[in-house]
PDB file of N, CA, C and O and ligand atoms in Angstrom:
ATOM      1  N   MET G   7      19.335 -21.556  -3.955  1.00  0.00           N
ATOM      2  CA  MET G   7      18.035 -21.936  -3.341  1.00  0.00           C
ATOM      3  C   MET G   7      17.180 -20.686  -3.155  1.00  0.00           C
ATOM      4  O   MET G   7      17.649 -19.681  -2.618  1.00  0.00           O
ATOM      5  N   VAL G   8      15.980 -20.750  -3.593  1.00  0.00           N
ATOM      6  CA  VAL G   8      15.079 -19.617  -3.499  1.00  0.00           C
ATOM      7  C   VAL G   8      14.371 -19.620  -2.148  1.00  0.00           C
ATOM      8  O   VAL G   8      13.919 -20.657  -1.682  1.00  0.00           O
ATOM      9  N   ASP G   9      14.373 -18.469  -1.542  1.00  0.00           N
ATOM     10  CA  ASP G   9      13.603 -18.323  -0.283  1.00  0.00           C
ATOM     11  C   ASP G   9      12.152 -18.250  -0.601  1.00  0.00           C
ATOM     12  O   ASP G   9      11.658 -17.265  -1.171  1.00  0.00           O
ATOM     13  N   ARG G  10      11.438 -19.293  -0.319  1.00  0.00           N
ATOM     14  CA  ARG G  10      10.019 -19.343  -0.695  1.00  0.00           C
ATOM     15  C   ARG G  10       9.201 -18.238  -0.047  1.00  0.00           C
ATOM     16  O   ARG G  10       8.261 -17.697  -0.622  1.00  0.00           O
ATOM     17  N   ARG G  11       9.580 -17.921   1.203  1.00  0.00           N
ATOM     18  CA  ARG G  11       8.796 -16.910   1.890  1.00  0.00           C
ATOM     19  C   ARG G  11       8.979 -15.531   1.219  1.00  0.00           C
ATOM     20  O   ARG G  11       8.037 -14.790   1.040  1.00  0.00           O
ATOM     21  N   PHE G  12      10.224 -15.271   0.819  1.00  0.00           N
ATOM     22  CA  PHE G  12      10.472 -13.996   0.137  1.00  0.00           C
ATOM     23  C   PHE G  12       9.729 -13.956  -1.188  1.00  0.00           C
ATOM     24  O   PHE G  12       9.119 -12.953  -1.543  1.00  0.00           O
ATOM     25  N   ALA G  13       9.772 -15.050  -1.915  1.00  0.00           N
ATOM     26  CA  ALA G  13       9.090 -15.091  -3.201  1.00  0.00           C
ATOM     27  C   ALA G  13       7.579 -14.874  -2.991  1.00  0.00           C
ATOM     28  O   ALA G  13       6.931 -14.194  -3.781  1.00  0.00           O
ATOM     29  N   ALA G  14       7.051 -15.462  -1.939  1.00  0.00           N
ATOM     30  CA  ALA G  14       5.609 -15.299  -1.687  1.00  0.00           C
ATOM     31  C   ALA G  14       5.300 -13.816  -1.348  1.00  0.00           C
ATOM     32  O   ALA G  14       4.288 -13.283  -1.771  1.00  0.00           O
ATOM     33  N   ASP G  15       6.187 -13.190  -0.604  1.00  0.00           N
ATOM     34  CA  ASP G  15       5.971 -11.784  -0.285  1.00  0.00           C
ATOM     35  C   ASP G  15       5.993 -10.927  -1.525  1.00  0.00           C
ATOM     36  O   ASP G  15       5.174 -10.028  -1.683  1.00  0.00           O
ATOM     37  N   ALA G  16       6.955 -11.204  -2.396  1.00  0.00           N
ATOM     38  CA  ALA G  16       7.021 -10.404  -3.609  1.00  0.00           C
ATOM     39  C   ALA G  16       5.789 -10.596  -4.466  1.00  0.00           C
ATOM     40  O   ALA G  16       5.256  -9.659  -5.028  1.00  0.00           O
ATOM     41  N   GLU G  17       5.293 -11.828  -4.485  1.00  0.00           N
ATOM     42  CA  GLU G  17       4.096 -12.098  -5.257  1.00  0.00           C
ATOM     43  C   GLU G  17       2.907 -11.382  -4.637  1.00  0.00           C
ATOM     44  O   GLU G  17       2.081 -10.787  -5.338  1.00  0.00           O
ATOM     45  N   ALA G  18       2.819 -11.429  -3.325  1.00  0.00           N
ATOM     46  CA  ALA G  18       1.731 -10.745  -2.620  1.00  0.00           C
ATOM     47  C   ALA G  18       1.781  -9.252  -2.852  1.00  0.00           C
ATOM     48  O   ALA G  18       0.772  -8.579  -2.987  1.00  0.00           O
ATOM     49  N   HIS G  19       3.007  -8.727  -2.903  1.00  0.00           N
ATOM     50  CA  HIS G  19       3.163  -7.292  -3.143  1.00  0.00           C
ATOM     51  C   HIS G  19       2.591  -6.936  -4.523  1.00  0.00           C
ATOM     52  O   HIS G  19       1.846  -5.989  -4.688  1.00  0.00           O
ATOM     53  N   ARG G  20       2.968  -7.714  -5.515  1.00  0.00           N
ATOM     54  CA  ARG G  20       2.456  -7.449  -6.863  1.00  0.00           C
ATOM     55  C   ARG G  20       0.954  -7.542  -6.894  1.00  0.00           C
ATOM     56  O   ARG G  20       0.285  -6.768  -7.571  1.00  0.00           O
ATOM     57  N   ARG G  21       0.400  -8.497  -6.150  1.00  0.00           N
ATOM     58  CA  ARG G  21      -1.026  -8.716  -6.191  1.00  0.00           C
ATOM     59  C   ARG G  21      -1.793  -7.642  -5.431  1.00  0.00           C
ATOM     60  O   ARG G  21      -2.857  -7.199  -5.845  1.00  0.00           O
ATOM     61  N   ASP G  22      -1.231  -7.216  -4.275  1.00  0.00           N
ATOM     62  CA  ASP G  22      -2.019  -6.351  -3.389  1.00  0.00           C
ATOM     63  C   ASP G  22      -1.666  -4.873  -3.449  1.00  0.00           C
ATOM     64  O   ASP G  22      -2.442  -4.052  -3.027  1.00  0.00           O
ATOM     65  N   ALA G  23      -0.509  -4.540  -3.979  1.00  0.00           N
ATOM     66  CA  ALA G  23      -0.152  -3.142  -4.006  1.00  0.00           C
ATOM     67  C   ALA G  23      -1.139  -2.340  -4.829  1.00  0.00           C
ATOM     68  O   ALA G  23      -1.467  -2.717  -5.945  1.00  0.00           O
ATOM     69  N   PRO G  24      -1.654  -1.281  -4.226  1.00  0.00           N
ATOM     70  CA  PRO G  24      -2.625  -0.464  -4.966  1.00  0.00           C
ATOM     71  C   PRO G  24      -2.024   0.186  -6.172  1.00  0.00           C
ATOM     72  O   PRO G  24      -0.900   0.698  -6.107  1.00  0.00           O
ATOM     73  N   ARG G  25      -2.720   0.138  -7.270  1.00  0.00           N
ATOM     74  CA  ARG G  25      -2.205   0.706  -8.533  1.00  0.00           C
ATOM     75  C   ARG G  25      -2.829   2.052  -8.843  1.00  0.00           C
ATOM     76  O   ARG G  25      -2.300   2.803  -9.620  1.00  0.00           O
ATOM     77  N   PHE G  26      -3.985   2.284  -8.236  1.00  0.00           N
ATOM     78  CA  PHE G  26      -4.704   3.514  -8.593  1.00  0.00           C
ATOM     79  C   PHE G  26      -5.128   4.255  -7.336  1.00  0.00           C
ATOM     80  O   PHE G  26      -5.415   3.668  -6.319  1.00  0.00           O
ATOM     81  N   CYS G  27      -5.151   5.546  -7.473  1.00  0.00           N
ATOM     82  CA  CYS G  27      -5.555   6.400  -6.358  1.00  0.00           C
ATOM     83  C   CYS G  27      -7.044   6.181  -6.074  1.00  0.00           C
ATOM     84  O   CYS G  27      -7.864   6.264  -6.980  1.00  0.00           O
ATOM     85  N   PRO G  28      -7.392   5.913  -4.812  1.00  0.00           N
ATOM     86  CA  PRO G  28      -8.814   5.698  -4.454  1.00  0.00           C
ATOM     87  C   PRO G  28      -9.639   6.981  -4.543  1.00  0.00           C
ATOM     88  O   PRO G  28     -10.850   6.939  -4.507  1.00  0.00           O
ATOM     89  N   ARG G  29      -8.986   8.121  -4.637  1.00  0.00           N
ATOM     90  CA  ARG G  29      -9.712   9.378  -4.696  1.00  0.00           C
ATOM     91  C   ARG G  29      -9.964   9.799  -6.164  1.00  0.00           C
ATOM     92  O   ARG G  29     -11.089  10.022  -6.567  1.00  0.00           O
ATOM     93  N   CYS G  30      -8.894   9.879  -6.937  1.00  0.00           N
ATOM     94  CA  CYS G  30      -9.055  10.401  -8.309  1.00  0.00           C
ATOM     95  C   CYS G  30      -8.926   9.341  -9.374  1.00  0.00           C
ATOM     96  O   CYS G  30      -9.215   9.577 -10.524  1.00  0.00           O
ATOM     97  N   GLY G  31      -8.501   8.115  -8.955  1.00  0.00           N
ATOM     98  CA  GLY G  31      -8.424   7.043  -9.907  1.00  0.00           C
ATOM     99  C   GLY G  31      -7.168   7.091 -10.777  1.00  0.00           C
ATOM    100  O   GLY G  31      -6.999   6.261 -11.673  1.00  0.00           O
ATOM    101  N   GLY G  32      -6.310   8.031 -10.501  1.00  0.00           N
ATOM    102  CA  GLY G  32      -5.063   8.117 -11.273  1.00  0.00           C
ATOM    103  C   GLY G  32      -4.109   7.020 -10.879  1.00  0.00           C
ATOM    104  O   GLY G  32      -4.174   6.472  -9.771  1.00  0.00           O
ATOM    105  N   GLY G  33      -3.194   6.703 -11.751  1.00  0.00           N
ATOM    106  CA  GLY G  33      -2.232   5.670 -11.462  1.00  0.00           C
ATOM    107  C   GLY G  33      -1.251   6.109 -10.412  1.00  0.00           C
ATOM    108  O   GLY G  33      -0.777   7.250 -10.418  1.00  0.00           O
ATOM    109  N   LEU G  34      -0.910   5.182  -9.517  1.00  0.00           N
ATOM    110  CA  LEU G  34       0.054   5.507  -8.467  1.00  0.00           C
ATOM    111  C   LEU G  34       1.481   5.112  -8.870  1.00  0.00           C
ATOM    112  O   LEU G  34       2.431   5.422  -8.159  1.00  0.00           O
ATOM    113  N   GLY G  35       1.605   4.452  -9.970  1.00  0.00           N
ATOM    114  CA  GLY G  35       2.926   3.985 -10.357  1.00  0.00           C
ATOM    115  C   GLY G  35       3.778   5.059 -10.997  1.00  0.00           C
ATOM    116  O   GLY G  35       4.998   4.922 -11.081  1.00  0.00           O
ATOM    117  N   GLY G  36       3.178   6.144 -11.437  1.00  0.00           N
ATOM    118  CA  GLY G  36       3.967   7.184 -12.109  1.00  0.00           C
ATOM    119  C   GLY G  36       4.387   8.275 -11.166  1.00  0.00           C
ATOM    120  O   GLY G  36       5.434   8.209 -10.554  1.00  0.00           O
ATOM    121  N   ALA G  37       3.509   9.263 -10.990  1.00  0.00           N
ATOM    122  CA  ALA G  37       3.852  10.411 -10.129  1.00  0.00           C
ATOM    123  C   ALA G  37       3.678  10.098  -8.658  1.00  0.00           C
ATOM    124  O   ALA G  37       4.148  10.813  -7.813  1.00  0.00           O
ATOM    125  N   GLY G  38       2.956   9.016  -8.378  1.00  0.00           N
ATOM    126  CA  GLY G  38       2.656   8.702  -6.966  1.00  0.00           C
ATOM    127  C   GLY G  38       3.697   7.861  -6.303  1.00  0.00           C
ATOM    128  O   GLY G  38       4.684   7.449  -6.935  1.00  0.00           O
ATOM    129  N   ILE G  39       3.467   7.598  -5.056  1.00  0.00           N
ATOM    130  CA  ILE G  39       4.395   6.788  -4.270  1.00  0.00           C
ATOM    131  C   ILE G  39       3.596   5.701  -3.537  1.00  0.00           C
ATOM    132  O   ILE G  39       2.543   5.997  -2.968  1.00  0.00           O
ATOM    133  N   VAL G  40       4.073   4.496  -3.589  1.00  0.00           N
ATOM    134  CA  VAL G  40       3.467   3.409  -2.825  1.00  0.00           C
ATOM    135  C   VAL G  40       4.567   2.747  -2.010  1.00  0.00           C
ATOM    136  O   VAL G  40       5.524   2.216  -2.584  1.00  0.00           O
ATOM    137  N   THR G  41       4.436   2.798  -0.711  1.00  0.00           N
ATOM    138  CA  THR G  41       5.446   2.213   0.152  1.00  0.00           C
ATOM    139  C   THR G  41       4.819   1.145   1.035  1.00  0.00           C
ATOM    140  O   THR G  41       3.820   1.396   1.694  1.00  0.00           O
ATOM    141  N   GLU G  42       5.382  -0.040   0.990  1.00  0.00           N
ATOM    142  CA  GLU G  42       4.849  -1.121   1.786  1.00  0.00           C
ATOM    143  C   GLU G  42       5.523  -1.154   3.151  1.00  0.00           C
ATOM    144  O   GLU G  42       6.722  -0.939   3.266  1.00  0.00           O
ATOM    145  N   PHE G  43       4.716  -1.364   4.163  1.00  0.00           N
ATOM    146  CA  PHE G  43       5.289  -1.521   5.506  1.00  0.00           C
ATOM    147  C   PHE G  43       4.399  -2.442   6.327  1.00  0.00           C
ATOM    148  O   PHE G  43       3.265  -2.749   5.981  1.00  0.00           O
ATOM    149  N   TRP G  44       4.960  -2.860   7.445  1.00  0.00           N
ATOM    150  CA  TRP G  44       4.231  -3.741   8.353  1.00  0.00           C
ATOM    151  C   TRP G  44       3.898  -3.008   9.633  1.00  0.00           C
ATOM    152  O   TRP G  44       4.710  -2.234  10.139  1.00  0.00           O
ATOM    153  N   GLU G  45       2.698  -3.270  10.131  1.00  0.00           N
ATOM    154  CA  GLU G  45       2.357  -2.786  11.459  1.00  0.00           C
ATOM    155  C   GLU G  45       1.709  -3.990  12.186  1.00  0.00           C
ATOM    156  O   GLU G  45       0.642  -4.434  11.812  1.00  0.00           O
ATOM    157  N   ALA G  46       2.422  -4.485  13.201  1.00  0.00           N
ATOM    158  CA  ALA G  46       2.022  -5.746  13.802  1.00  0.00           C
ATOM    159  C   ALA G  46       1.974  -6.810  12.720  1.00  0.00           C
ATOM    160  O   ALA G  46       2.941  -6.973  11.995  1.00  0.00           O
ATOM    161  N   ASP G  47       0.863  -7.450  12.559  1.00  0.00           N
ATOM    162  CA  ASP G  47       0.768  -8.518  11.546  1.00  0.00           C
ATOM    163  C   ASP G  47       0.091  -8.027  10.284  1.00  0.00           C
ATOM    164  O   ASP G  47      -0.186  -8.818   9.374  1.00  0.00           O
ATOM    165  N   ASP G  48      -0.227  -6.749  10.214  1.00  0.00           N
ATOM    166  CA  ASP G  48      -0.906  -6.210   9.026  1.00  0.00           C
ATOM    167  C   ASP G  48       0.113  -5.659   8.051  1.00  0.00           C
ATOM    168  O   ASP G  48       1.005  -4.925   8.420  1.00  0.00           O
ATOM    169  N   ARG G  49      -0.088  -6.033   6.797  1.00  0.00           N
ATOM    170  CA  ARG G  49       0.741  -5.437   5.762  1.00  0.00           C
ATOM    171  C   ARG G  49      -0.029  -4.267   5.205  1.00  0.00           C
ATOM    172  O   ARG G  49      -1.180  -4.380   4.859  1.00  0.00           O
ATOM    173  N   ARG G  50       0.608  -3.119   5.166  1.00  0.00           N
ATOM    174  CA  ARG G  50      -0.076  -1.900   4.706  1.00  0.00           C
ATOM    175  C   ARG G  50       0.723  -1.234   3.612  1.00  0.00           C
ATOM    176  O   ARG G  50       1.956  -1.380   3.541  1.00  0.00           O
ATOM    177  N   PHE G  51       0.038  -0.442   2.880  1.00  0.00           N
ATOM    178  CA  PHE G  51       0.703   0.342   1.840  1.00  0.00           C
ATOM    179  C   PHE G  51       0.403   1.818   2.120  1.00  0.00           C
ATOM    180  O   PHE G  51      -0.747   2.220   2.162  1.00  0.00           O
ATOM    181  N   TYR G  52       1.480   2.546   2.299  1.00  0.00           N
ATOM    182  CA  TYR G  52       1.324   3.977   2.431  1.00  0.00           C
ATOM    183  C   TYR G  52       1.406   4.575   1.018  1.00  0.00           C
ATOM    184  O   TYR G  52       2.385   4.326   0.314  1.00  0.00           O
ATOM    185  N   CYS G  53       0.401   5.336   0.659  1.00  0.00           N
ATOM    186  CA  CYS G  53       0.297   5.810  -0.725  1.00  0.00           C
ATOM    187  C   CYS G  53       0.189   7.323  -0.759  1.00  0.00           C
ATOM    188  O   CYS G  53      -0.390   7.938   0.118  1.00  0.00           O
ATOM    189  N   TRP G  54       0.808   7.885  -1.757  1.00  0.00           N
ATOM    190  CA  TRP G  54       0.647   9.279  -2.036  1.00  0.00           C
ATOM    191  C   TRP G  54       0.426   9.443  -3.525  1.00  0.00           C
ATOM    192  O   TRP G  54       1.124   8.861  -4.343  1.00  0.00           O
ATOM    193  N   CYS G  55      -0.600  10.239  -3.858  1.00  0.00           N
ATOM    194  CA  CYS G  55      -0.961  10.447  -5.260  1.00  0.00           C
ATOM    195  C   CYS G  55      -0.436  11.792  -5.734  1.00  0.00           C
ATOM    196  O   CYS G  55      -0.763  12.823  -5.159  1.00  0.00           O
ATOM    197  N   GLY G  56       0.400  11.753  -6.764  1.00  0.00           N
ATOM    198  CA  GLY G  56       0.933  12.992  -7.310  1.00  0.00           C
ATOM    199  C   GLY G  56      -0.081  13.769  -8.117  1.00  0.00           C
ATOM    200  O   GLY G  56       0.087  14.943  -8.418  1.00  0.00           O
ATOM    201  N   GLY G  57      -1.191  13.074  -8.482  1.00  0.00           N
ATOM    202  CA  GLY G  57      -2.184  13.729  -9.312  1.00  0.00           C
ATOM    203  C   GLY G  57      -3.078  14.664  -8.520  1.00  0.00           C
ATOM    204  O   GLY G  57      -3.284  15.821  -8.892  1.00  0.00           O
ATOM    205  N   CYS G  58      -3.578  14.197  -7.363  1.00  0.00           N
ATOM    206  CA  CYS G  58      -4.538  15.000  -6.587  1.00  0.00           C
ATOM    207  C   CYS G  58      -4.011  15.337  -5.205  1.00  0.00           C
ATOM    208  O   CYS G  58      -4.628  16.076  -4.462  1.00  0.00           O
ATOM    209  N   GLY G  59      -2.866  14.758  -4.838  1.00  0.00           N
ATOM    210  CA  GLY G  59      -2.287  15.068  -3.541  1.00  0.00           C
ATOM    211  C   GLY G  59      -2.811  14.220  -2.411  1.00  0.00           C
ATOM    212  O   GLY G  59      -2.452  14.426  -1.258  1.00  0.00           O
ATOM    213  N   TRP G  60      -3.650  13.219  -2.714  1.00  0.00           N
ATOM    214  CA  TRP G  60      -4.198  12.356  -1.671  1.00  0.00           C
ATOM    215  C   TRP G  60      -3.080  11.535  -1.066  1.00  0.00           C
ATOM    216  O   TRP G  60      -2.179  11.039  -1.767  1.00  0.00           O
ATOM    217  N   ALA G  61      -3.130  11.353   0.259  1.00  0.00           N
ATOM    218  CA  ALA G  61      -2.211  10.476   0.924  1.00  0.00           C
ATOM    219  C   ALA G  61      -3.025   9.638   1.911  1.00  0.00           C
ATOM    220  O   ALA G  61      -3.944  10.127   2.515  1.00  0.00           O
ATOM    221  N   GLY G  62      -2.638   8.383   2.039  1.00  0.00           N
ATOM    222  CA  GLY G  62      -3.360   7.535   2.978  1.00  0.00           C
ATOM    223  C   GLY G  62      -2.781   6.139   2.986  1.00  0.00           C
ATOM    224  O   GLY G  62      -1.763   5.881   2.332  1.00  0.00           O
ATOM    225  N   GLU G  63      -3.444   5.280   3.733  1.00  0.00           N
ATOM    226  CA  GLU G  63      -2.983   3.916   3.870  1.00  0.00           C
ATOM    227  C   GLU G  63      -4.011   2.951   3.264  1.00  0.00           C
ATOM    228  O   GLU G  63      -5.216   3.170   3.436  1.00  0.00           O
ATOM    229  N   VAL G  64      -3.527   1.961   2.598  1.00  0.00           N
ATOM    230  CA  VAL G  64      -4.352   0.900   2.081  1.00  0.00           C
ATOM    231  C   VAL G  64      -3.955  -0.381   2.772  1.00  0.00           C
ATOM    232  O   VAL G  64      -2.782  -0.749   2.742  1.00  0.00           O
ATOM    233  N   THR G  65      -4.899  -1.068   3.409  1.00  0.00           N
ATOM    234  CA  THR G  65      -4.628  -2.319   4.093  1.00  0.00           C
ATOM    235  C   THR G  65      -5.401  -3.415   3.402  1.00  0.00           C
ATOM    236  O   THR G  65      -6.597  -3.563   3.606  1.00  0.00           O
ATOM    237  N   PRO G  66      -4.758  -4.200   2.529  1.00  0.00           N
ATOM    238  CA  PRO G  66      -5.496  -5.176   1.744  1.00  0.00           C
ATOM    239  C   PRO G  66      -6.252  -6.187   2.607  1.00  0.00           C
ATOM    240  O   PRO G  66      -7.336  -6.631   2.235  1.00  0.00           O
ATOM    241  N   SER G  67      -5.691  -6.545   3.794  1.00  0.00           N
ATOM    242  CA  SER G  67      -6.315  -7.578   4.600  1.00  0.00           C
ATOM    243  C   SER G  67      -7.156  -6.968   5.697  1.00  0.00           C
ATOM    244  O   SER G  67      -7.698  -7.674   6.538  1.00  0.00           O
ATOM    245  N   GLY G  68      -7.305  -5.670   5.735  1.00  0.00           N
ATOM    246  CA  GLY G  68      -7.995  -4.984   6.834  1.00  0.00           C
ATOM    247  C   GLY G  68      -9.165  -4.192   6.337  1.00  0.00           C
ATOM    248  O   GLY G  68      -9.882  -4.579   5.425  1.00  0.00           O
ATOM    249  N   PRO G  69      -9.356  -2.993   6.904  1.00  0.00           N
ATOM    250  CA  PRO G  69     -10.527  -2.172   6.555  1.00  0.00           C
ATOM    251  C   PRO G  69     -10.450  -1.513   5.199  1.00  0.00           C
ATOM    252  O   PRO G  69     -11.403  -0.923   4.747  1.00  0.00           O
ATOM    253  N   GLY G  70      -9.310  -1.631   4.521  1.00  0.00           N
ATOM    254  CA  GLY G  70      -9.224  -1.076   3.186  1.00  0.00           C
ATOM    255  C   GLY G  70      -8.478   0.240   3.192  1.00  0.00           C
ATOM    256  O   GLY G  70      -7.351   0.321   3.607  1.00  0.00           O
ATOM    257  N   VAL G  71      -9.175   1.292   2.748  1.00  0.00           N
ATOM    258  CA  VAL G  71      -8.517   2.559   2.541  1.00  0.00           C
ATOM    259  C   VAL G  71      -8.762   3.474   3.724  1.00  0.00           C
ATOM    260  O   VAL G  71      -9.889   3.648   4.174  1.00  0.00           O
ATOM    261  N   VAL G  72      -7.691   4.053   4.247  1.00  0.00           N
ATOM    262  CA  VAL G  72      -7.813   5.062   5.289  1.00  0.00           C
ATOM    263  C   VAL G  72      -7.101   6.326   4.805  1.00  0.00           C
ATOM    264  O   VAL G  72      -5.901   6.325   4.598  1.00  0.00           O
ATOM    265  N   GLY G  73      -7.875   7.347   4.594  1.00  0.00           N
ATOM    266  CA  GLY G  73      -7.313   8.584   4.104  1.00  0.00           C
ATOM    267  C   GLY G  73      -6.688   9.401   5.198  1.00  0.00           C
ATOM    268  O   GLY G  73      -7.095   9.318   6.357  1.00  0.00           O
ATOM    269  N   HIS G  74      -5.705  10.151   4.818  1.00  0.00           N
ATOM    270  CA  HIS G  74      -5.094  11.081   5.767  1.00  0.00           C
ATOM    271  C   HIS G  74      -5.569  12.478   5.422  1.00  0.00           C
ATOM    272  O   HIS G  74      -4.993  13.152   4.575  1.00  0.00           O
ATOM    273  N   GLU G  75      -6.637  12.913   6.033  1.00  0.00           N
ATOM    274  CA  GLU G  75      -7.157  14.208   5.737  1.00  0.00           C
ATOM    275  C   GLU G  75      -6.367  15.255   6.535  1.00  0.00           C
ATOM    276  O   GLU G  75      -5.992  15.015   7.685  1.00  0.00           O
ATOM    277  N   PRO G  76      -6.072  16.350   5.909  1.00  0.00           N
ATOM    278  CA  PRO G  76      -5.347  17.424   6.650  1.00  0.00           C
ATOM    279  C   PRO G  76      -6.184  17.913   7.813  1.00  0.00           C
ATOM    280  O   PRO G  76      -7.405  17.922   7.770  1.00  0.00           O
ATOM    281  N   GLU G  77      -5.533  18.353   8.866  1.00  0.00           N
ATOM    282  CA  GLU G  77      -6.262  18.868  10.027  1.00  0.00           C
ATOM    283  C   GLU G  77      -6.912  20.182   9.681  1.00  0.00           C
ATOM    284  O   GLU G  77      -6.387  21.012   8.995  1.00  0.00           O
ATOM    285  N   HIS G  78      -8.144  20.339  10.235  1.00  0.00           N
ATOM    286  CA  HIS G  78      -8.881  21.549   9.978  1.00  0.00           C
ATOM    287  C   HIS G  78      -8.712  22.521  11.110  1.00  0.00           C
ATOM    288  O   HIS G  78      -8.600  22.140  12.254  1.00  0.00           O
TER     289      HIS G  78
HETATM  290 ZN1   ZN K   2      -5.327  10.968  -6.758  1.00  0.00          ZN
END
């Protein structure tokens, strides 16, 4: 028996997981890292781009992209 909820999550992951760096447009599937996690009811993706070094969070159902700028 297939867990429908799990299948839906996997499908949502494929649909919503960011594929490209919002800064340089490079693919995140190769040198980059995309990690899915939950915060409260929001599903977020923590992303790191190996091309330009950008790191940040992408929230498909929320405000979108939040960059993690280094402290000045
Ligand atoms: Zn990049």
